[in-house]
PDB file of C-alpha atoms in Angstrom:
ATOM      1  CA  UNK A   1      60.209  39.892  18.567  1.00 42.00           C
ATOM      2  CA  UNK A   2      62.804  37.771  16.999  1.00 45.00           C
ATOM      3  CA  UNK A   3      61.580  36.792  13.471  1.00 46.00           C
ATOM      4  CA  UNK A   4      61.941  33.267  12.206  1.00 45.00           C
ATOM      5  CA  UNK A   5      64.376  32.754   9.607  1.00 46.00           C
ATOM      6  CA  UNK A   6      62.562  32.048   5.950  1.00 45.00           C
ATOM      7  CA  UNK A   7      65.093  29.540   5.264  1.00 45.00           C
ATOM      8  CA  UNK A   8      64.102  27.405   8.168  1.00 46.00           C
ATOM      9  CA  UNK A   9      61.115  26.485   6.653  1.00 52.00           C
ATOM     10  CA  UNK A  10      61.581  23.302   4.279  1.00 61.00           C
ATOM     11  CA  UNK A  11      59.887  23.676   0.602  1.00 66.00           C
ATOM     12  CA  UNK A  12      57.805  20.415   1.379  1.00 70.00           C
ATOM     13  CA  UNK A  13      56.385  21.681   4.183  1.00 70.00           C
ATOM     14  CA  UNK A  14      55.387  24.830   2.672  1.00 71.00           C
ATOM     15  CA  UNK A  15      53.800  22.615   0.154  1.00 77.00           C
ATOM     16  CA  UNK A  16      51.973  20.614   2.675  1.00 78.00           C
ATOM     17  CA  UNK A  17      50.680  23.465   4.615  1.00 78.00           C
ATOM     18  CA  UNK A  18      49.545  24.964   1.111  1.00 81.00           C
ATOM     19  CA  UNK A  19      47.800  22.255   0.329  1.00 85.00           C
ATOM     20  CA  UNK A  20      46.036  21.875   3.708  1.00 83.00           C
ATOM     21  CA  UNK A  21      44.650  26.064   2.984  1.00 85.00           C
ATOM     22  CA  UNK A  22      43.526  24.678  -0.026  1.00 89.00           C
ATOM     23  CA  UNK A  23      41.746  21.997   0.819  1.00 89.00           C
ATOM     24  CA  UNK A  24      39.886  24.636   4.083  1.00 88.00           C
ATOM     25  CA  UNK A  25      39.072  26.583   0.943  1.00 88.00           C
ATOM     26  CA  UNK A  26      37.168  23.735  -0.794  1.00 91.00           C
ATOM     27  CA  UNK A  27      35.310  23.068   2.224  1.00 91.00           C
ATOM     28  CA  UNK A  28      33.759  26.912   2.073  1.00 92.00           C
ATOM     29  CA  UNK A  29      32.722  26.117  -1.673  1.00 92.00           C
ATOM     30  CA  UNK A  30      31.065  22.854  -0.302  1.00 93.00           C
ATOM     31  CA  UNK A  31      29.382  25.458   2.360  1.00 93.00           C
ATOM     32  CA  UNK A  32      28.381  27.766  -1.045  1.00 92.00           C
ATOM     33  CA  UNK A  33      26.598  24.466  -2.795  1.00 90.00           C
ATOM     34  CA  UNK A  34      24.962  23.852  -0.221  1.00 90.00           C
ATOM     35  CA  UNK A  35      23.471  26.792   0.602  1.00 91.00           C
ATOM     36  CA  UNK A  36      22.567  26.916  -2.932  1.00 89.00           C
ATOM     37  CA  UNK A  37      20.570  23.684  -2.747  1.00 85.00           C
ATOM     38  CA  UNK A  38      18.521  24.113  -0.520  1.00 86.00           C
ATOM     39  CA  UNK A  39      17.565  27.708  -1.344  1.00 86.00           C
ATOM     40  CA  UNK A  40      16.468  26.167  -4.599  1.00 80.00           C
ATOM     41  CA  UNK A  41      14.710  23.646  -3.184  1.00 74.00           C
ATOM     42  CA  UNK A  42      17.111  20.935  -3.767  1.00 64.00           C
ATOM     43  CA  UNK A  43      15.914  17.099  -2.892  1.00 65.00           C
ATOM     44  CA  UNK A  44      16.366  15.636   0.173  1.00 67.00           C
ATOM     45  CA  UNK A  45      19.024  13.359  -1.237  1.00 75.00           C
ATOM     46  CA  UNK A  46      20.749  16.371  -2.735  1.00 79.00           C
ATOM     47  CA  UNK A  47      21.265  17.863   1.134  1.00 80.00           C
ATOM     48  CA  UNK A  48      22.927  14.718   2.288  1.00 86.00           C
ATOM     49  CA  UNK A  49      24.931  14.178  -0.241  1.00 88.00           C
ATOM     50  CA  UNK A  50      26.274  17.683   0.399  1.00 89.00           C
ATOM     51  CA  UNK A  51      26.225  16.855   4.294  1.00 89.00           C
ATOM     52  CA  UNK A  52      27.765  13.501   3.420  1.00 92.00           C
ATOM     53  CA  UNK A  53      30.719  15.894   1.295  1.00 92.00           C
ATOM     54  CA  UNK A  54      31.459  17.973   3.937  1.00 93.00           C
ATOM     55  CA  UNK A  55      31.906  15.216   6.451  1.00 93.00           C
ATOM     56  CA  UNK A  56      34.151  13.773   4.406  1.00 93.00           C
ATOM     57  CA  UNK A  57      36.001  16.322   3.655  1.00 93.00           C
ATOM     58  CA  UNK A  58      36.834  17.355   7.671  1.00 92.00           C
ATOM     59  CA  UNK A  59      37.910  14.148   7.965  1.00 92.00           C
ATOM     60  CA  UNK A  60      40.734  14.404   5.239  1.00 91.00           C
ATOM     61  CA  UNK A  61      41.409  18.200   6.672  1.00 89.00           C
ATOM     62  CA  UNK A  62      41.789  16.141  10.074  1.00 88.00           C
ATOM     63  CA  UNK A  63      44.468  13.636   8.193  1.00 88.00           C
ATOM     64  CA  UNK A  64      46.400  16.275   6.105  1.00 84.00           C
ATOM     65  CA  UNK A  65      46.742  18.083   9.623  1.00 79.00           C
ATOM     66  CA  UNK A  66      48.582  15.133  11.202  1.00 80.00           C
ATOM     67  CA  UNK A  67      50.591  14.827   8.627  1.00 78.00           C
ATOM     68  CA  UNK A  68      51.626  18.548   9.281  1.00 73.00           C
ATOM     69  CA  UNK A  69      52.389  17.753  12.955  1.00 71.00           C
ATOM     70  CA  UNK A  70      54.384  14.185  12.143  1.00 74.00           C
ATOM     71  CA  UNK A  71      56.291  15.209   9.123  1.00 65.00           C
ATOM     72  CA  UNK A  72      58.719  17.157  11.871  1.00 63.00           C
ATOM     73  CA  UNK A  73      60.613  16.278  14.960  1.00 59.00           C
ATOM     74  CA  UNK A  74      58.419  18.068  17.555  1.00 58.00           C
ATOM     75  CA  UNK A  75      61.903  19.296  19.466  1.00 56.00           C
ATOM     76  CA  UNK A  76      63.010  21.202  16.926  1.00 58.00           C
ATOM     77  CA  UNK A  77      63.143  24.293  15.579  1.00 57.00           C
ATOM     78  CA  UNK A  78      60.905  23.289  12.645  1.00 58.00           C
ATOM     79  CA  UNK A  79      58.658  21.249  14.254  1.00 60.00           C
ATOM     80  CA  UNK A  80      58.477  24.611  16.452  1.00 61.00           C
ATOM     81  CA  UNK A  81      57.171  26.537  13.145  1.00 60.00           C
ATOM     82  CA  UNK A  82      55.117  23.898  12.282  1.00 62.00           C
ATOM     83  CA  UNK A  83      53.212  24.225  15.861  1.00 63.00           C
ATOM     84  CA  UNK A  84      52.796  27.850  15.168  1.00 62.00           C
ATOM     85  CA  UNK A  85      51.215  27.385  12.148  1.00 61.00           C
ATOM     86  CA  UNK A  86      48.958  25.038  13.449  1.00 63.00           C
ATOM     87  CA  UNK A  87      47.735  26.026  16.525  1.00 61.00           C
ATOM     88  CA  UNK A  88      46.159  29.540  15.427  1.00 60.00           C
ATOM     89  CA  UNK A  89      43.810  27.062  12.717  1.00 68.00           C
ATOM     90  CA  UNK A  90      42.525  25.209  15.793  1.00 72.00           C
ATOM     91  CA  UNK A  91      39.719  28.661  15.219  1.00 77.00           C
ATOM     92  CA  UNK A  92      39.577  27.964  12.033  1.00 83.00           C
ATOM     93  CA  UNK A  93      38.629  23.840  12.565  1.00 83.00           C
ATOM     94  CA  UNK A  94      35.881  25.294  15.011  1.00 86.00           C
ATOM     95  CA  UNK A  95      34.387  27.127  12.223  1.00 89.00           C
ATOM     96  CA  UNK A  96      34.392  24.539   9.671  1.00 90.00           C
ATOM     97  CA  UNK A  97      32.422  22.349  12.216  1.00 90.00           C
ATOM     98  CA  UNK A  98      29.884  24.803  12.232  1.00 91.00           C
ATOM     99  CA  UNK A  99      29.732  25.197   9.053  1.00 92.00           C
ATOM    100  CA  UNK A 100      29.013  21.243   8.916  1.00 92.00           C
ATOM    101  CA  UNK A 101      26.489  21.940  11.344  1.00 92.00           C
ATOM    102  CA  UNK A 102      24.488  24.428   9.408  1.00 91.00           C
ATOM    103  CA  UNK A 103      24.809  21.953   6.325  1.00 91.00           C
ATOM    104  CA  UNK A 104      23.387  19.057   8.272  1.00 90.00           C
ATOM    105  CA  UNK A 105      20.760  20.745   9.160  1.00 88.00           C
ATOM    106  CA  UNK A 106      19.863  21.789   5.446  1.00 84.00           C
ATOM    107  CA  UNK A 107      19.720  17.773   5.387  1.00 82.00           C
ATOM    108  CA  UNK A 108      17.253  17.267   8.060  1.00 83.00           C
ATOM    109  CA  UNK A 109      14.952  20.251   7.143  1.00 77.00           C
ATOM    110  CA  UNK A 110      15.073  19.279   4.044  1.00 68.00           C
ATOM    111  CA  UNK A 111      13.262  15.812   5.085  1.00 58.00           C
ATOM    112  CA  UNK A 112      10.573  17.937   6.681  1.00 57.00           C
ATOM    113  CA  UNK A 113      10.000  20.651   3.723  1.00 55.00           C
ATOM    114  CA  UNK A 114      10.630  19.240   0.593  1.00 49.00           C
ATOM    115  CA  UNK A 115       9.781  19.248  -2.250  1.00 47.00           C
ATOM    116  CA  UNK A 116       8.969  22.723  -0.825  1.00 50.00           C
ATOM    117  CA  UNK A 117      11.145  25.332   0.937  1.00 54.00           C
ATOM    118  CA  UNK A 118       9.765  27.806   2.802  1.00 69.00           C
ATOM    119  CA  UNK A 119      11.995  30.739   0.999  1.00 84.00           C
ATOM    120  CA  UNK A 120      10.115  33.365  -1.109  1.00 88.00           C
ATOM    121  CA  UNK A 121      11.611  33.045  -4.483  1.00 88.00           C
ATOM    122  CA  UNK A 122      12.520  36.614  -4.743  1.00 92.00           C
ATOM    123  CA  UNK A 123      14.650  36.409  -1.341  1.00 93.00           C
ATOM    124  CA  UNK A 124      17.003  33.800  -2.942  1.00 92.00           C
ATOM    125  CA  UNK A 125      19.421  35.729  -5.185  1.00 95.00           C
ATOM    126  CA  UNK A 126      20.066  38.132  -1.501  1.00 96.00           C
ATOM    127  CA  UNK A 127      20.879  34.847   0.451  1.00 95.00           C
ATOM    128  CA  UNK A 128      23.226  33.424  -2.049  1.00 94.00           C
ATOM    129  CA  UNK A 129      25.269  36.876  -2.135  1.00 96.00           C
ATOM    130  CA  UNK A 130      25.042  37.028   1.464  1.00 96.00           C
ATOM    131  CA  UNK A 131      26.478  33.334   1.121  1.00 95.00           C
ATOM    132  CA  UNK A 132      29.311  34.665  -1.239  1.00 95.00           C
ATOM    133  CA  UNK A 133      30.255  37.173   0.705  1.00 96.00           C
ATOM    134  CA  UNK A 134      30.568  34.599   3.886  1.00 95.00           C
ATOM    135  CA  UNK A 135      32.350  32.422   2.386  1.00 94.00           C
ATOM    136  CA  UNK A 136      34.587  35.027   0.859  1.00 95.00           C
ATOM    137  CA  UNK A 137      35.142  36.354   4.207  1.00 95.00           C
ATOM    138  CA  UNK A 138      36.668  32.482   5.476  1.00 93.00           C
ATOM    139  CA  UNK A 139      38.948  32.590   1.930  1.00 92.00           C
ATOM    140  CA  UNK A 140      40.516  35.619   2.954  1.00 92.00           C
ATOM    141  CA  UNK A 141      40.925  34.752   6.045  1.00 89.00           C
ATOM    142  CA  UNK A 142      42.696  31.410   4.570  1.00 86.00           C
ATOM    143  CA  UNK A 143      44.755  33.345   2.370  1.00 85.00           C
ATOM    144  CA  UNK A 144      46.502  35.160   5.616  1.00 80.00           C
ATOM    145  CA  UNK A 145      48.570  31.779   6.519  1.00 74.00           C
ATOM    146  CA  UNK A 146      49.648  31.442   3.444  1.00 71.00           C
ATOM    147  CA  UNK A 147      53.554  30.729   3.941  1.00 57.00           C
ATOM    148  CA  UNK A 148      54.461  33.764   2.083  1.00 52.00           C
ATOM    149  CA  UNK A 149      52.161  35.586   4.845  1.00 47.00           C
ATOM    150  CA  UNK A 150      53.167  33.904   7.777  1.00 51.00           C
ATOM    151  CA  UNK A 151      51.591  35.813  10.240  1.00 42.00           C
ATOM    152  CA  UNK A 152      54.312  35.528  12.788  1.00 43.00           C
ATOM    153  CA  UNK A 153      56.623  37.246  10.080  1.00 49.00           C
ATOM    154  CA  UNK A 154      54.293  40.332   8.889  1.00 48.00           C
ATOM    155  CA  UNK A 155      54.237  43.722  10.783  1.00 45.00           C
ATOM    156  CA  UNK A 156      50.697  44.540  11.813  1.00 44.00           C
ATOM    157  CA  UNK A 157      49.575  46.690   8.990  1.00 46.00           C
ATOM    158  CA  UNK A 158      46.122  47.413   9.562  1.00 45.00           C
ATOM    159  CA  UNK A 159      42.786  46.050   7.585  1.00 46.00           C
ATOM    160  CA  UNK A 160      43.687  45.261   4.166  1.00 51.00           C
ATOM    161  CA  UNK A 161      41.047  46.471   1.297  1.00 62.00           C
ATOM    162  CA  UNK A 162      38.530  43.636   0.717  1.00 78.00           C
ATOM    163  CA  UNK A 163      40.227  41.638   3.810  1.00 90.00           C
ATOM    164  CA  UNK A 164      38.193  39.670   5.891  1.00 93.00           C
ATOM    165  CA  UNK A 165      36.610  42.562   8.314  1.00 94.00           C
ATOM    166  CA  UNK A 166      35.241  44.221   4.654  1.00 94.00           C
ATOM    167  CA  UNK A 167      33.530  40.979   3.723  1.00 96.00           C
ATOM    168  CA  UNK A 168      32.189  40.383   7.498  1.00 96.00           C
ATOM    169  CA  UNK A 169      30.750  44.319   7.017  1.00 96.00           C
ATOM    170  CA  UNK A 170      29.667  43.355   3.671  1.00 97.00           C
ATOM    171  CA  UNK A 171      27.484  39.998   4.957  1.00 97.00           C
ATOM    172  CA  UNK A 172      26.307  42.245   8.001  1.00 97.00           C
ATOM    173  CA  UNK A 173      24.965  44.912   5.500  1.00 97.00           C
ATOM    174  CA  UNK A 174      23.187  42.421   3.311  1.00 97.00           C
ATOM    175  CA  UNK A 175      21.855  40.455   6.572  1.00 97.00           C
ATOM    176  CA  UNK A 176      20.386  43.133   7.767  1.00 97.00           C
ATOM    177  CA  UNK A 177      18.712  44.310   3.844  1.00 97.00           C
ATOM    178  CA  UNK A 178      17.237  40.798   3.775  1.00 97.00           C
ATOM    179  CA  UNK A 179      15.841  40.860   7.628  1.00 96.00           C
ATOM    180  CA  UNK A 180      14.125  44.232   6.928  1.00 96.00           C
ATOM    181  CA  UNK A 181      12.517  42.161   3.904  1.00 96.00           C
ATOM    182  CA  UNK A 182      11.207  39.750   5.435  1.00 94.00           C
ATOM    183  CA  UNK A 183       9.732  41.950   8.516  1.00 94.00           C
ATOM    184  CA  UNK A 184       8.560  44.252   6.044  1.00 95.00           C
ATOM    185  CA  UNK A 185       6.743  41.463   4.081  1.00 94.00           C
ATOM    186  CA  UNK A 186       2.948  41.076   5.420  1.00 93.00           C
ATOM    187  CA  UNK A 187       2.345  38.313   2.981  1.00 90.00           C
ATOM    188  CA  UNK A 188       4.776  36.298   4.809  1.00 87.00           C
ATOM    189  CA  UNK A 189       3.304  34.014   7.676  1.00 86.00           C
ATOM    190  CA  UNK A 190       4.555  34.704  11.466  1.00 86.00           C
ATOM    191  CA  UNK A 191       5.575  30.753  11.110  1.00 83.00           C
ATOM    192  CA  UNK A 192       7.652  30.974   7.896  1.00 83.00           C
ATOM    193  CA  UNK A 193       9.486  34.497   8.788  1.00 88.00           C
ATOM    194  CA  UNK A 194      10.886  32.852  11.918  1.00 88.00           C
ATOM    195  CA  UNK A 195      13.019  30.397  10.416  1.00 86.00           C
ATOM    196  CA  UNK A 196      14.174  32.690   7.552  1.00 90.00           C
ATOM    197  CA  UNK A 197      15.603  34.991  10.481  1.00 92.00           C
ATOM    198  CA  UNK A 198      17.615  32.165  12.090  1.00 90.00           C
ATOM    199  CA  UNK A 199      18.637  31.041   8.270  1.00 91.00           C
ATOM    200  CA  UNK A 200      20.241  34.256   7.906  1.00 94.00           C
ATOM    201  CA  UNK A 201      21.195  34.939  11.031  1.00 93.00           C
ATOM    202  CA  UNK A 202      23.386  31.157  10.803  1.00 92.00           C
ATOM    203  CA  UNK A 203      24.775  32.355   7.546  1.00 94.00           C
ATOM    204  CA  UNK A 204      26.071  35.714   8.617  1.00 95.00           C
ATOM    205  CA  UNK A 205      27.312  33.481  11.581  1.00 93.00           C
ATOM    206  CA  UNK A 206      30.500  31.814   9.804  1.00 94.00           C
ATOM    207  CA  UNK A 207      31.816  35.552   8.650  1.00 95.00           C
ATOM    208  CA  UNK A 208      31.605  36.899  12.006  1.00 95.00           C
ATOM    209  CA  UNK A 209      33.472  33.976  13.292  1.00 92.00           C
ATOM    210  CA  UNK A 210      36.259  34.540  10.921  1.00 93.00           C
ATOM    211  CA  UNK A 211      36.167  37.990  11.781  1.00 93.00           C
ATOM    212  CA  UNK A 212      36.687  37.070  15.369  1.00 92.00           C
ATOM    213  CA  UNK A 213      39.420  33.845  14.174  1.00 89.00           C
ATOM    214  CA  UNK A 214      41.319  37.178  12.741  1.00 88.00           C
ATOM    215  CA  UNK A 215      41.152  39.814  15.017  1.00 88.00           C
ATOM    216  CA  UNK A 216      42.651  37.240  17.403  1.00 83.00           C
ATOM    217  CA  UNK A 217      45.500  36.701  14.761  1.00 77.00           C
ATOM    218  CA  UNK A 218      45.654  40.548  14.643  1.00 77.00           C
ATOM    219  CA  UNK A 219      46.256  41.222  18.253  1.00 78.00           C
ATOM    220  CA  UNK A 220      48.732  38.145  18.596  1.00 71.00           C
ATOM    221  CA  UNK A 221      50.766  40.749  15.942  1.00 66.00           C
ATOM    222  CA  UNK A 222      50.601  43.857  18.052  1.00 72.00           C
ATOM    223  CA  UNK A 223      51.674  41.868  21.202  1.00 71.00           C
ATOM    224  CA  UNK A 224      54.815  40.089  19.674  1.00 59.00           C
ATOM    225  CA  UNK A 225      54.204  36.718  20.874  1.00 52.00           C
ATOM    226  CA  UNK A 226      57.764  34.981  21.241  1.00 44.00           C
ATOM    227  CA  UNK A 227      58.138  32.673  17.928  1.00 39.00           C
ATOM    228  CA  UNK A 228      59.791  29.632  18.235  1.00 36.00           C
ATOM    229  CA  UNK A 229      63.029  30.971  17.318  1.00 36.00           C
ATOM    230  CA  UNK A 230      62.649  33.443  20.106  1.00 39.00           C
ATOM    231  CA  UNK A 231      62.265  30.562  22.678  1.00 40.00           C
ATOM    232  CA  UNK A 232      65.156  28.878  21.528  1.00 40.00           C
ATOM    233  CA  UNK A 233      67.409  31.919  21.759  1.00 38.00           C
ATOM    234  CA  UNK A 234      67.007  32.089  25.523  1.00 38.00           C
TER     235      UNK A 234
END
């Protein structure tokens, strides 16, 4: 595989593209807050608001992302690059969408149970670390296209420590501590421990996605998928 030159990529557009990770990292700390407020029992208004946030936020992800793909003359070796960059984060877009989902639904639950969730109190401080390590498991997975990583350039190297497979194994560990819980707990009606299950089941969702979103990027590595600069040479 023919690497792509370093110096082809223009400072602004390394900018841009930082930028863009940036803002996918803010939507995973909108994902975090919300979690948050509705395991505390958090007004309806409070859920749409953070629905209303994360909506908003796509959108501008959606924006920033054309400007990536307009800033550069599609026929050229840049605009090439730029297309690479992109089109692996068309996984990632999926899994902010989802992530939208789950928060939307806080929203309309939140209609139906407030001013009263149906989450023991002593359950709470295991689904917000489950949440941390979920969303920690989408940052690292951000922090792989950074343009000093540019995951067309690196050598497959293996899992890194604390990359995003040891934060997926971390949320599957604590999932399944906080399932055994709730089984476990008698004083919790057949009614009520069904929707915890698919609570924490949608939570631990999002990190096996990104687990998936970079295995993918993983085995694009070991297979040496031509770059752009590799097309053009022929």
């Amino acid at each position: 595989m023919q690497a792509a030159p370093r110096s082809v990529i223009s400072r602004s557009i390394e900018s841009d593209l930082d930028s863009y990770l940036d803002a996918i990292a803010d939507a995973t700390a909108i994902f975090r807050e919300a979690v948050d407020a509705y395991l505390q029992g958090g007004s309806e208004g409070s859920c749409w608001r953070q629905a209303g946030k994360i909506s908003e936020h796509l959108r501008t992800l959606d924006d920033m992302q054309q400007r990536l793909e307009t800033g550069v003359r599609p026929q050229s070796a840049l605009g090439d690059l730029v297309a690479e960059m992109i089109d692996p984060l068309t996984g990632v877009s999926r899994l902010l969408k989802d992530m939208k989902r789950q928060i939307t639904g806080f929203a309309i639950e939140s209609g139906f149970s407030s001013p009263r969730r149906c989450v023991p109190a002593y359950l709470v401080p295991d689904l917000q670390e489950l949440s941390d390590e979920v969303c920690a498991a989408v940052d690292a997975l951000v922090e792989s296209y950074r343009p000093s990583l540019l995951w067309w350039e690196q050598p497959f190297s293996g899992d890194a420590e604390h990359g995003v497979s040891w934060y997926e194994n971390q949320a599957d560990r604590l999932s399944m501590q906080i399932l055994k819980k709730v089984f476990a707990d008698d004083s919790i009606d057949l009614e009520v421990k069904l929707p915890l299950v698919q609570l924490v089941e949608e939570i631990d969702r999002v990190a096996d996605q990104a687990e998936g979103i970079d295995r993918e990027l993983r085995a694009r590595r070991m297979a040496g998928l031509p770059t752009a600069a590799g097309r053009d040479s022929h």
